[in-house]
XYZ file of C-alpha atoms in Angstrom:
595
model
C 9.774 -17.607 0.900
C 8.490 -16.729 4.414
C 8.372 -20.450 5.738
C 11.218 -19.716 8.072
C 11.541 -16.673 10.434
C 13.199 -13.599 8.845
C 15.454 -10.920 10.311
C 14.337 -7.294 10.537
C 16.967 -4.849 9.448
C 15.165 -1.587 9.987
C 11.666 -0.246 10.723
C 11.035 3.319 9.891
C 8.066 5.601 9.236
C 7.544 6.364 5.491
C 8.336 9.878 4.121
C 5.797 12.053 2.340
C 7.409 11.697 -0.988
C 7.896 7.966 -0.641
C 4.217 7.576 0.377
C 3.239 9.303 -2.820
C 5.518 7.189 -4.851
C 4.087 4.024 -3.230
C 0.687 5.048 -3.954
C 1.586 5.554 -7.645
C 3.365 2.099 -7.779
C 0.389 0.416 -6.311
C -1.877 2.048 -8.881
C 0.386 1.088 -11.745
C 0.789 -2.558 -10.424
C -2.962 -3.105 -9.580
C -4.997 -0.745 -11.969
C -8.354 -2.168 -10.885
C -8.091 -0.347 -7.608
C -10.153 2.818 -7.420
C -8.756 6.128 -5.976
C -10.822 5.626 -2.731
C -9.438 2.012 -2.376
C -5.932 3.462 -2.876
C -6.565 6.000 -0.148
C -7.768 3.342 2.193
C -4.547 1.279 1.544
C -2.109 4.110 1.670
C -3.860 6.919 3.874
C -2.282 10.368 3.844
C -2.157 11.062 7.631
C -1.965 7.528 9.265
C 1.437 6.105 10.185
C 2.744 3.835 7.531
C 6.087 1.958 8.228
C 8.711 0.713 5.762
C 10.290 -2.546 7.227
C 13.378 -3.898 5.628
C 13.931 -7.724 6.226
C 16.228 -10.382 5.271
C 14.665 -13.780 4.548
C 16.334 -17.128 5.419
C 17.740 -17.487 1.814
C 19.469 -14.028 2.152
C 17.070 -12.007 -0.161
C 16.355 -8.447 0.875
C 12.606 -7.684 1.057
C 10.734 -4.413 1.856
C 7.460 -4.612 3.789
C 4.904 -1.729 3.856
C 3.086 -2.034 7.113
C -0.188 -0.204 8.198
C -1.790 -0.783 11.580
C 0.664 -3.564 12.288
C -0.467 -5.554 9.221
C 1.895 -5.954 6.287
C 0.055 -4.678 3.153
C 2.576 -5.250 0.384
C 6.111 -6.698 0.093
C 8.566 -5.601 -2.516
C 11.122 -8.156 -4.021
C 13.445 -7.226 -6.779
C 11.654 -3.856 -7.247
C 8.254 -5.496 -7.733
C 5.168 -5.210 -5.468
C 3.149 -8.085 -4.268
C 0.063 -7.838 -2.025
C -0.171 -9.926 1.127
C -3.258 -12.000 2.096
C -4.304 -9.061 4.335
C -4.884 -6.895 1.256
C -6.307 -9.737 -0.882
C -8.972 -10.462 1.743
C -10.208 -6.929 1.217
C -9.812 -6.721 -2.551
C -9.714 -10.383 -3.770
C -10.341 -9.316 -7.407
C -7.221 -7.400 -7.988
C -5.214 -10.533 -9.050
C -6.030 -13.477 -11.438
C -6.928 -16.567 -9.280
C -6.347 -20.263 -9.441
C -8.604 -22.472 -7.144
C -7.485 -25.700 -5.372
C -8.785 -28.129 -2.814
C -8.635 -27.301 0.906
C -6.118 -30.145 1.687
C -3.519 -28.621 -0.504
C -3.399 -25.489 1.753
C -1.303 -27.441 4.245
C 1.397 -28.087 1.506
C 1.352 -24.382 0.417
C 2.034 -23.341 4.055
C 4.970 -25.762 4.108
C 6.660 -23.786 1.314
C 5.479 -25.803 -1.704
C 4.421 -24.542 -5.101
C 0.930 -25.205 -6.556
C 0.988 -27.886 -9.098
C -1.465 -28.056 -12.082
C -3.022 -31.403 -11.201
C -4.256 -29.608 -8.053
C -5.960 -26.709 -9.982
C -9.747 -26.624 -10.038
C -10.675 -25.063 -13.359
C -13.840 -22.986 -13.288
C -16.541 -23.182 -15.955
C -15.374 -19.927 -17.394
C -11.870 -21.452 -17.903
C -8.476 -20.599 -16.398
C -7.373 -16.942 -16.069
C -5.246 -15.582 -18.957
C -1.864 -15.224 -17.429
C 1.751 -15.089 -18.758
C 4.828 -16.466 -17.080
C 5.775 -14.309 -14.200
C 2.353 -12.622 -13.737
C 1.328 -12.166 -10.083
C -1.621 -14.303 -9.097
C -3.360 -15.644 -6.115
C -4.625 -19.031 -4.902
C -8.022 -19.630 -3.364
C -9.791 -22.684 -2.040
C -12.886 -24.384 -3.318
C -16.109 -22.747 -1.689
C -14.271 -19.659 -0.577
C -12.872 -16.817 -2.651
C -10.655 -15.449 0.104
C -7.049 -15.942 -1.216
C -4.810 -18.101 0.803
C -1.451 -17.603 -1.185
C 0.342 -15.239 -3.453
C 2.793 -16.014 -6.157
C 3.733 -15.873 -9.811
C 2.470 -17.941 -12.738
C 5.063 -20.589 -13.829
C 3.761 -20.860 -17.326
C 1.092 -19.173 -19.503
C -2.460 -20.411 -19.769
C -1.943 -21.830 -23.245
C 1.051 -23.798 -21.978
C -0.988 -25.142 -19.002
C -3.437 -26.713 -21.514
C -0.668 -27.934 -23.857
C 1.090 -29.637 -20.864
C -2.121 -31.544 -20.010
C -2.368 -29.706 -16.724
C 0.673 -31.343 -15.414
C 3.752 -29.562 -13.907
C 4.257 -26.496 -11.762
C 1.425 -23.951 -12.028
C 2.047 -21.224 -9.406
C 5.380 -20.382 -7.736
C 4.115 -19.527 -4.292
C 5.855 -16.617 -2.447
C 3.600 -16.011 0.383
C 0.875 -18.011 2.113
C -1.657 -17.720 4.953
C -0.131 -19.047 8.167
C 3.435 -18.249 7.107
C 5.825 -15.847 8.910
C 4.780 -12.838 6.853
C 1.290 -13.504 7.923
C 2.325 -13.917 11.527
C 4.115 -10.546 11.434
C 0.573 -8.899 11.259
C -2.422 -9.459 13.529
C -2.827 -13.183 12.696
C -6.378 -12.929 11.727
C -8.109 -15.614 9.680
C -9.536 -15.373 6.146
C -13.026 -14.144 5.819
C -15.728 -16.234 4.187
C -16.401 -15.056 0.728
C -18.851 -17.294 -1.055
C -17.518 -18.744 -4.346
C -19.757 -17.805 -7.343
C -18.921 -21.052 -8.903
C -20.429 -22.954 -6.000
C -23.320 -20.793 -5.182
C -25.793 -22.759 -7.382
C -25.153 -26.036 -5.545
C -26.809 -26.915 -2.139
C -24.846 -27.363 0.851
C -25.759 -31.005 1.273
C -24.590 -31.709 -2.293
C -21.310 -30.038 -1.660
C -20.873 -31.942 1.684
C -21.645 -35.162 -0.249
C -19.094 -34.077 -2.990
C -16.330 -33.291 -0.506
C -16.979 -36.344 1.602
C -16.930 -38.443 -1.409
C -13.850 -37.008 -2.840
C -11.991 -36.348 0.500
C -9.823 -39.491 0.403
C -8.987 -39.176 -3.239
C -8.117 -35.464 -2.896
C -5.848 -36.123 0.123
C -4.038 -38.781 -1.833
C -3.605 -36.409 -4.800
C -2.522 -33.496 -2.643
C 0.947 -35.057 -2.485
C 1.030 -34.938 -6.233
C -0.464 -31.415 -6.501
C 2.371 -29.717 -4.822
C 6.223 -29.915 -4.647
C 7.537 -29.650 -1.067
C 10.474 -27.427 -0.503
C 10.693 -27.736 3.209
C 8.611 -29.655 5.819
C 6.684 -27.348 8.175
C 7.075 -27.499 11.851
C 4.599 -29.401 14.050
C 3.020 -26.239 15.263
C 2.462 -24.819 11.850
C 1.041 -28.172 10.702
C -1.449 -28.311 13.519
C -2.477 -24.709 12.933
C -2.864 -25.319 9.116
C -5.092 -28.388 9.786
C -7.420 -26.321 11.908
C -7.348 -23.645 9.338
C -8.255 -26.169 6.605
C -11.295 -27.485 8.505
C -12.646 -23.912 9.046
C -12.172 -23.121 5.243
C -13.676 -26.366 4.075
C -16.671 -26.107 6.202
C -17.395 -22.515 5.289
C -20.863 -23.214 3.837
C -21.890 -25.238 7.080
C -21.010 -22.089 9.032
C -23.284 -19.896 6.980
C -26.252 -21.872 8.212
C -25.835 -20.630 11.728
C -28.518 -17.765 12.392
C -27.727 -14.193 12.476
C -24.027 -14.749 11.519
C -23.970 -11.324 9.844
C -24.674 -9.580 13.036
C -22.161 -11.582 14.870
C -19.552 -10.727 12.331
C -20.251 -7.002 12.739
C -19.980 -7.182 16.540
C -16.770 -9.102 16.163
C -15.398 -6.540 13.849
C -16.208 -3.763 16.271
C -14.448 -5.763 19.028
C -11.460 -6.213 16.782
C -11.202 -2.472 16.305
C -11.518 -1.865 20.024
C -9.027 -4.510 21.064
C -5.745 -2.800 19.911
C -6.659 0.375 21.871
C -7.713 -1.549 24.978
C -4.437 -3.485 24.845
C -2.332 -0.315 24.494
C -4.367 1.367 27.227
C -3.570 -1.566 29.616
C 0.150 -1.524 28.531
C 0.301 2.213 29.266
C -1.146 1.735 32.685
C 1.020 -1.083 33.497
C 4.293 0.721 32.437
C 3.177 3.789 34.372
C 2.595 1.968 37.523
C 5.721 -0.038 37.174
C 7.837 3.203 36.509
C 6.249 4.916 39.506
C 6.827 2.035 41.810
C 10.414 1.201 40.939
C 11.977 4.007 38.967
C 10.794 7.384 40.297
C 11.936 8.710 43.720
C 10.692 11.599 45.848
C 13.929 13.335 45.162
C 13.346 13.197 41.336
C 10.211 15.463 41.593
C 9.294 17.721 39.891
C 9.958 15.386 36.805
C 9.332 16.540 33.322
C 6.524 14.455 31.861
C 8.519 13.920 28.541
C 11.536 12.686 30.584
C 9.328 10.389 32.659
C 7.989 8.842 29.466
C 11.342 8.485 27.632
C 13.626 7.338 30.456
C 11.105 5.423 32.755
C 7.998 4.233 31.028
C 9.782 3.123 27.875
C 12.325 1.187 29.935
C 9.457 -0.593 31.765
C 7.900 -1.898 28.467
C 8.048 -5.669 28.212
C 10.293 -7.165 25.731
C 8.613 -7.898 22.379
C 6.136 -5.014 22.771
C 6.219 -1.346 21.892
C 4.696 1.620 23.766
C 2.814 3.872 21.422
C 0.617 6.510 22.891
C -0.923 7.314 19.457
C -2.426 3.801 19.254
C -4.127 4.174 22.588
C -7.446 5.763 23.259
C -5.704 8.749 24.808
C -3.514 9.629 21.695
C -1.518 12.202 23.623
C 0.774 11.854 26.851
C -0.994 14.982 28.451
C -4.469 13.335 28.242
C -3.188 10.017 29.575
C -1.604 11.879 32.565
C -4.857 13.918 33.099
C -6.584 10.614 33.402
C -3.997 9.180 35.847
C -4.531 12.435 37.955
C -8.302 12.799 37.779
C -9.580 9.228 37.556
C -6.844 7.312 39.477
C -5.563 9.964 41.694
C -1.943 8.721 41.273
C -0.099 11.924 40.345
C -0.489 15.711 40.185
C 0.708 17.362 36.969
C 1.451 21.053 36.797
C 2.712 23.390 34.202
C 5.759 24.853 35.819
C 6.946 26.710 32.699
C 4.862 27.756 29.775
C 3.945 24.743 27.582
C 6.139 22.286 29.614
C 4.376 19.953 32.155
C 5.941 18.231 35.002
C 4.997 15.538 37.531
C 5.107 17.508 40.821
C 3.496 15.034 43.256
C 2.857 11.221 43.518
C 0.448 9.517 45.837
C 2.692 6.767 47.224
C -0.137 5.379 49.434
C -2.557 5.026 46.612
C -4.112 1.452 46.868
C -3.759 0.828 43.115
C -0.086 1.707 43.241
C 0.521 -0.283 46.442
C -1.174 -3.357 45.234
C 0.585 -3.366 41.753
C 3.042 -6.230 41.341
C 5.981 -5.983 38.896
C 5.449 -8.584 36.208
C 8.345 -11.039 36.027
C 8.629 -10.641 32.302
C 9.082 -6.869 32.329
C 11.741 -7.087 35.109
C 14.344 -4.712 33.505
C 16.757 -5.025 36.441
C 17.063 -8.802 35.834
C 17.996 -8.431 32.183
C 20.576 -5.962 30.964
C 19.653 -3.115 28.763
C 17.894 -4.540 25.780
C 19.753 -2.517 23.220
C 20.850 -5.449 21.059
C 18.873 -8.112 19.309
C 17.702 -11.225 20.960
C 19.923 -14.201 20.676
C 23.159 -12.055 19.987
C 26.097 -12.445 22.145
C 26.827 -9.355 24.557
C 29.139 -6.725 23.052
C 32.590 -6.220 24.556
C 34.671 -3.167 23.519
C 37.880 -3.887 21.688
C 41.265 -3.222 23.275
C 42.954 -0.504 21.147
C 46.653 -0.003 21.432
C 48.817 2.772 19.725
C 51.792 1.289 18.017
C 54.806 2.746 16.090
C 56.461 1.575 12.889
C 60.248 2.128 12.380
C 60.758 4.721 9.654
C 63.594 4.964 7.104
C 65.057 7.916 8.873
C 65.096 6.149 12.230
C 66.316 2.805 11.031
C 70.004 3.545 12.000
C 68.967 4.085 15.603
C 67.273 0.564 15.691
C 69.828 -1.373 13.748
C 71.585 -2.628 17.014
C 68.238 -4.069 18.169
C 67.883 -5.710 14.761
C 64.678 -3.756 13.975
C 64.324 -2.985 10.245
C 62.172 -0.380 8.533
C 58.521 -1.245 8.963
C 58.881 -3.122 12.273
C 55.926 -2.342 14.455
C 56.728 -1.600 18.196
C 54.983 -0.467 21.280
C 55.993 2.802 22.904
C 57.571 1.027 25.858
C 59.775 -1.094 23.315
C 60.779 2.149 21.653
C 61.847 3.579 24.998
C 63.803 0.484 25.894
C 65.612 0.234 22.462
C 66.552 4.046 22.624
C 67.699 3.760 26.204
C 69.935 0.712 25.535
C 71.336 2.559 22.464
C 72.354 5.526 24.618
C 73.858 3.294 27.255
C 75.823 1.242 24.818
C 77.378 4.326 23.165
C 77.883 6.057 26.502
C 75.955 9.164 25.649
C 74.641 9.948 29.048
C 75.911 13.430 30.115
C 78.524 13.029 32.824
C 77.735 16.280 34.438
C 73.940 16.008 34.291
C 72.520 12.580 33.790
C 69.121 14.089 32.798
C 70.686 14.918 29.366
C 71.862 12.760 26.555
C 74.800 13.798 24.338
C 73.930 13.971 20.576
C 76.117 11.843 18.414
C 75.982 11.811 14.570
C 73.373 8.968 14.434
C 71.087 10.747 16.863
C 71.717 13.983 14.946
C 70.556 12.654 11.601
C 67.599 10.763 13.174
C 66.124 13.289 15.523
C 67.349 16.780 14.885
C 66.181 19.240 12.147
C 68.747 20.755 9.979
C 68.588 24.025 11.672
C 69.451 22.353 14.958
C 72.600 20.613 13.649
C 74.985 23.226 14.963
C 73.010 24.438 17.892
C 71.702 21.414 19.966
C 74.459 19.261 21.446
C 72.278 17.412 24.034
C 68.569 16.542 24.742
C 66.644 15.622 27.853
C 65.498 12.034 28.061
C 61.802 12.919 27.699
C 62.644 15.028 24.608
C 64.678 12.204 23.207
C 61.762 9.750 23.474
C 59.133 12.111 22.237
C 61.113 13.036 19.198
C 61.767 9.252 18.587
C 57.983 8.525 18.639
C 57.082 11.611 16.489
C 59.468 10.527 13.689
C 57.988 7.065 13.563
C 54.813 6.104 11.542
C 51.894 5.747 14.009
C 49.939 2.533 13.846
C 47.179 0.858 15.922
C 46.168 -2.585 17.061
C 42.542 -3.595 17.681
C 41.881 -6.768 19.638
C 38.257 -8.085 19.781
C 37.487 -10.776 22.403
C 38.223 -14.295 20.940
C 39.732 -12.915 17.834
C 43.357 -12.422 16.486
C 44.886 -8.916 16.853
C 44.400 -6.687 13.859
C 47.209 -4.176 13.140
C 46.838 -1.185 10.829
C 48.756 1.926 9.844
C 47.570 5.323 10.554
C 45.385 6.762 13.214
C 42.177 4.798 14.164
C 38.992 6.549 12.961
C 36.955 7.811 15.819
C 33.145 7.338 15.878
C 31.968 10.484 14.183
C 28.696 12.056 15.413
C 27.283 15.079 13.663
C 24.083 16.965 13.177
C 22.739 17.917 9.779
C 19.624 19.972 8.565
C 16.968 18.346 6.500
C 14.574 20.775 4.897
C 13.854 24.187 6.536
C 13.538 23.284 10.207
C 14.314 19.492 10.676
C 17.532 18.145 12.057
C 18.990 14.531 12.005
C 21.892 12.987 13.844
C 24.427 11.164 11.667
C 26.733 8.354 13.156
C 29.568 6.750 11.182
C 32.594 4.489 11.760
C 30.742 2.114 14.137
C 32.181 -0.881 12.114
C 35.585 -0.041 13.153
C 34.653 -0.771 16.755
C 32.901 -3.996 15.955
C 29.420 -2.450 16.285
C 26.645 -3.403 13.952
C 24.978 -0.221 12.718
C 21.602 -1.921 12.465
C 21.752 -3.020 16.142
C 22.848 0.624 17.246
C 20.066 2.115 15.154
C 17.416 -0.260 16.761
C 18.771 0.705 20.322
C 18.619 4.413 19.541
C 15.155 4.007 18.044
C 13.889 2.374 21.266
C 15.694 4.975 23.511
C 14.472 8.252 21.712
C 11.395 6.878 20.026
C 12.317 8.392 16.699
C 12.848 6.808 13.269
C 16.278 5.636 12.026
C 17.671 4.938 8.640
C 20.855 3.094 7.419
C 22.516 4.593 4.488
C 25.716 3.454 2.519
C 28.542 5.829 2.879
C 29.648 6.832 -0.827
C 33.177 5.594 -1.575
C 33.208 2.959 1.235
C 32.397 -0.723 0.582
C 31.593 -1.982 4.104
C 30.555 1.169 5.957
C 27.048 2.382 6.795
C 25.796 5.659 8.014
C 23.184 5.623 10.764
C 20.672 8.558 10.573
C 18.125 9.241 13.332
C 15.622 12.118 13.615
C 16.397 15.111 15.828
C 19.496 16.240 17.577
C 20.181 13.103 19.643
C 23.875 13.610 20.424
C 23.182 13.257 24.173
C 21.512 9.943 23.755
C 24.030 8.663 21.278
C 26.775 9.617 23.700
C 25.245 7.882 26.616
C 24.636 4.675 24.603
C 28.202 4.575 23.383
C 29.924 5.448 26.640
C 27.680 3.772 29.231
C 26.312 0.672 27.311
C 29.068 -0.195 24.780
C 31.724 1.375 27.057
C 33.744 2.999 24.070
C 36.359 5.292 25.675
C 35.528 9.012 25.190
C 38.675 9.751 23.178
C 37.447 7.558 20.385
C 34.220 9.441 19.949
C 34.162 12.673 17.967
C 31.396 15.305 18.063
C 30.050 15.000 21.653
C 30.625 18.711 22.102
C 27.856 19.415 19.496
C 25.204 18.234 21.904
C 22.471 20.908 22.618
C 23.066 22.835 25.840
C 20.058 23.138 28.256
C 18.733 26.636 28.601
C 19.329 28.662 31.839
C 16.400 28.525 34.357
C 14.769 31.804 34.956
């Protein structure tokens, strides 16, 4: 399922109620997990993200991600654990063992066939068709694949251990695994092989190696051939897994693993600290000017540091050793002597001074990959063509009442015209019928046709002439308004009525929370998912896409907080949507008066 790259639709922080529901769902699906183990998988206070993706076959899958590692994926309302979870709790699923060379085929998108299953002395696990199960390799209990049983245990025996055994959904080294930290499987000794000596196992593997590799082709059904890179990685992974017992002979390996685990825990914080410093220096060197000071620290982070973050990376202070922006800036002030931060108003800090002569700042070189000026604002997805706003033209349809006025021009009811064409036809009608007032050429004499078409009943006896401007405006008012939308490289689309503006509003959620709602983006050719991602990057707040009741193809974008200013800037400056087609900009929060 995850052999090919997938497309991320949304990435949002989980709500409290959804977190409790997820914990209950995991407990129901995997009852062997204890309460403490559930709390480790779904902690109450740590950030847990819900990532919605589309796989290459078009299926919608929901991922639950903790510390950048996908823990579970939900397909058709059913939860499946990833290898990252199974490496910690390998006993939560029934397991089928196979030979190390088979792993390469599983990574390529193949199912596990029964000839490749190595039956333990205790017999095969008792499974029914569709039961979730895992796949391990001989000599290592760490699962390398997750899937569903194709047939029951009794059927496996009755089929003579031939045919499909496990329909693989996710495997070590696939794109779902690559979405996490890409760590390798741990070495968990196989109880079935513990009684045998290492030399005996080596002899057995060496003796059977050629035979197993030949049978590996028969043990699996290939759906797709893996890329060369994945194949090379898989081969190295197979070597490591198949020689797990030899690695155990190395002295003090337990201590080395503990040290390695400590390093792994430190690494993400160290990486985020380095990224923070890089973005901080880059923002000071290329974004901030002396005239900008004093500068609110929150504005500096949102408008400057986030903009300097390299593509493909996300700045998150909570995942650094500083945890808070104020602590990071204190370190920049006291340890690096780069800036001076002061609380100008109660509770609000600002950068009041920058040491432009600081050697660290002067020696800093802007990395080429983070050159924001070289690449336009990265508000869209990579690989997508740049957005160009549509050309919108107001048109008018000939109504039944005005049809007599347009008969000479052979324009029937329903004919769609531009305003210039309407003016031209009305002008030609007036000249042809010699209705221009002889005494004052600014006026047009009303004849019976104009009277029926343009005047109200109360005006029949009173109005004898109209000014040219009044004549044209009345003609347009009595026609049905339409509009034409032209997207670059596409045929014009004409529709009746007024074009719906992009509607921006603010709603309350709970007692003190506000969210910004945006709809009608599709009318202007904007992908709501792309706009949601762009806003998420700009304001660093979670966003959600929701279907609009009663509308088939329309989606509502919801983002935390009152973000009307940022939404307006994105639509006006980046997407270049004319202001008259945006509704709700007046609801933006107004800045308080300075005392």
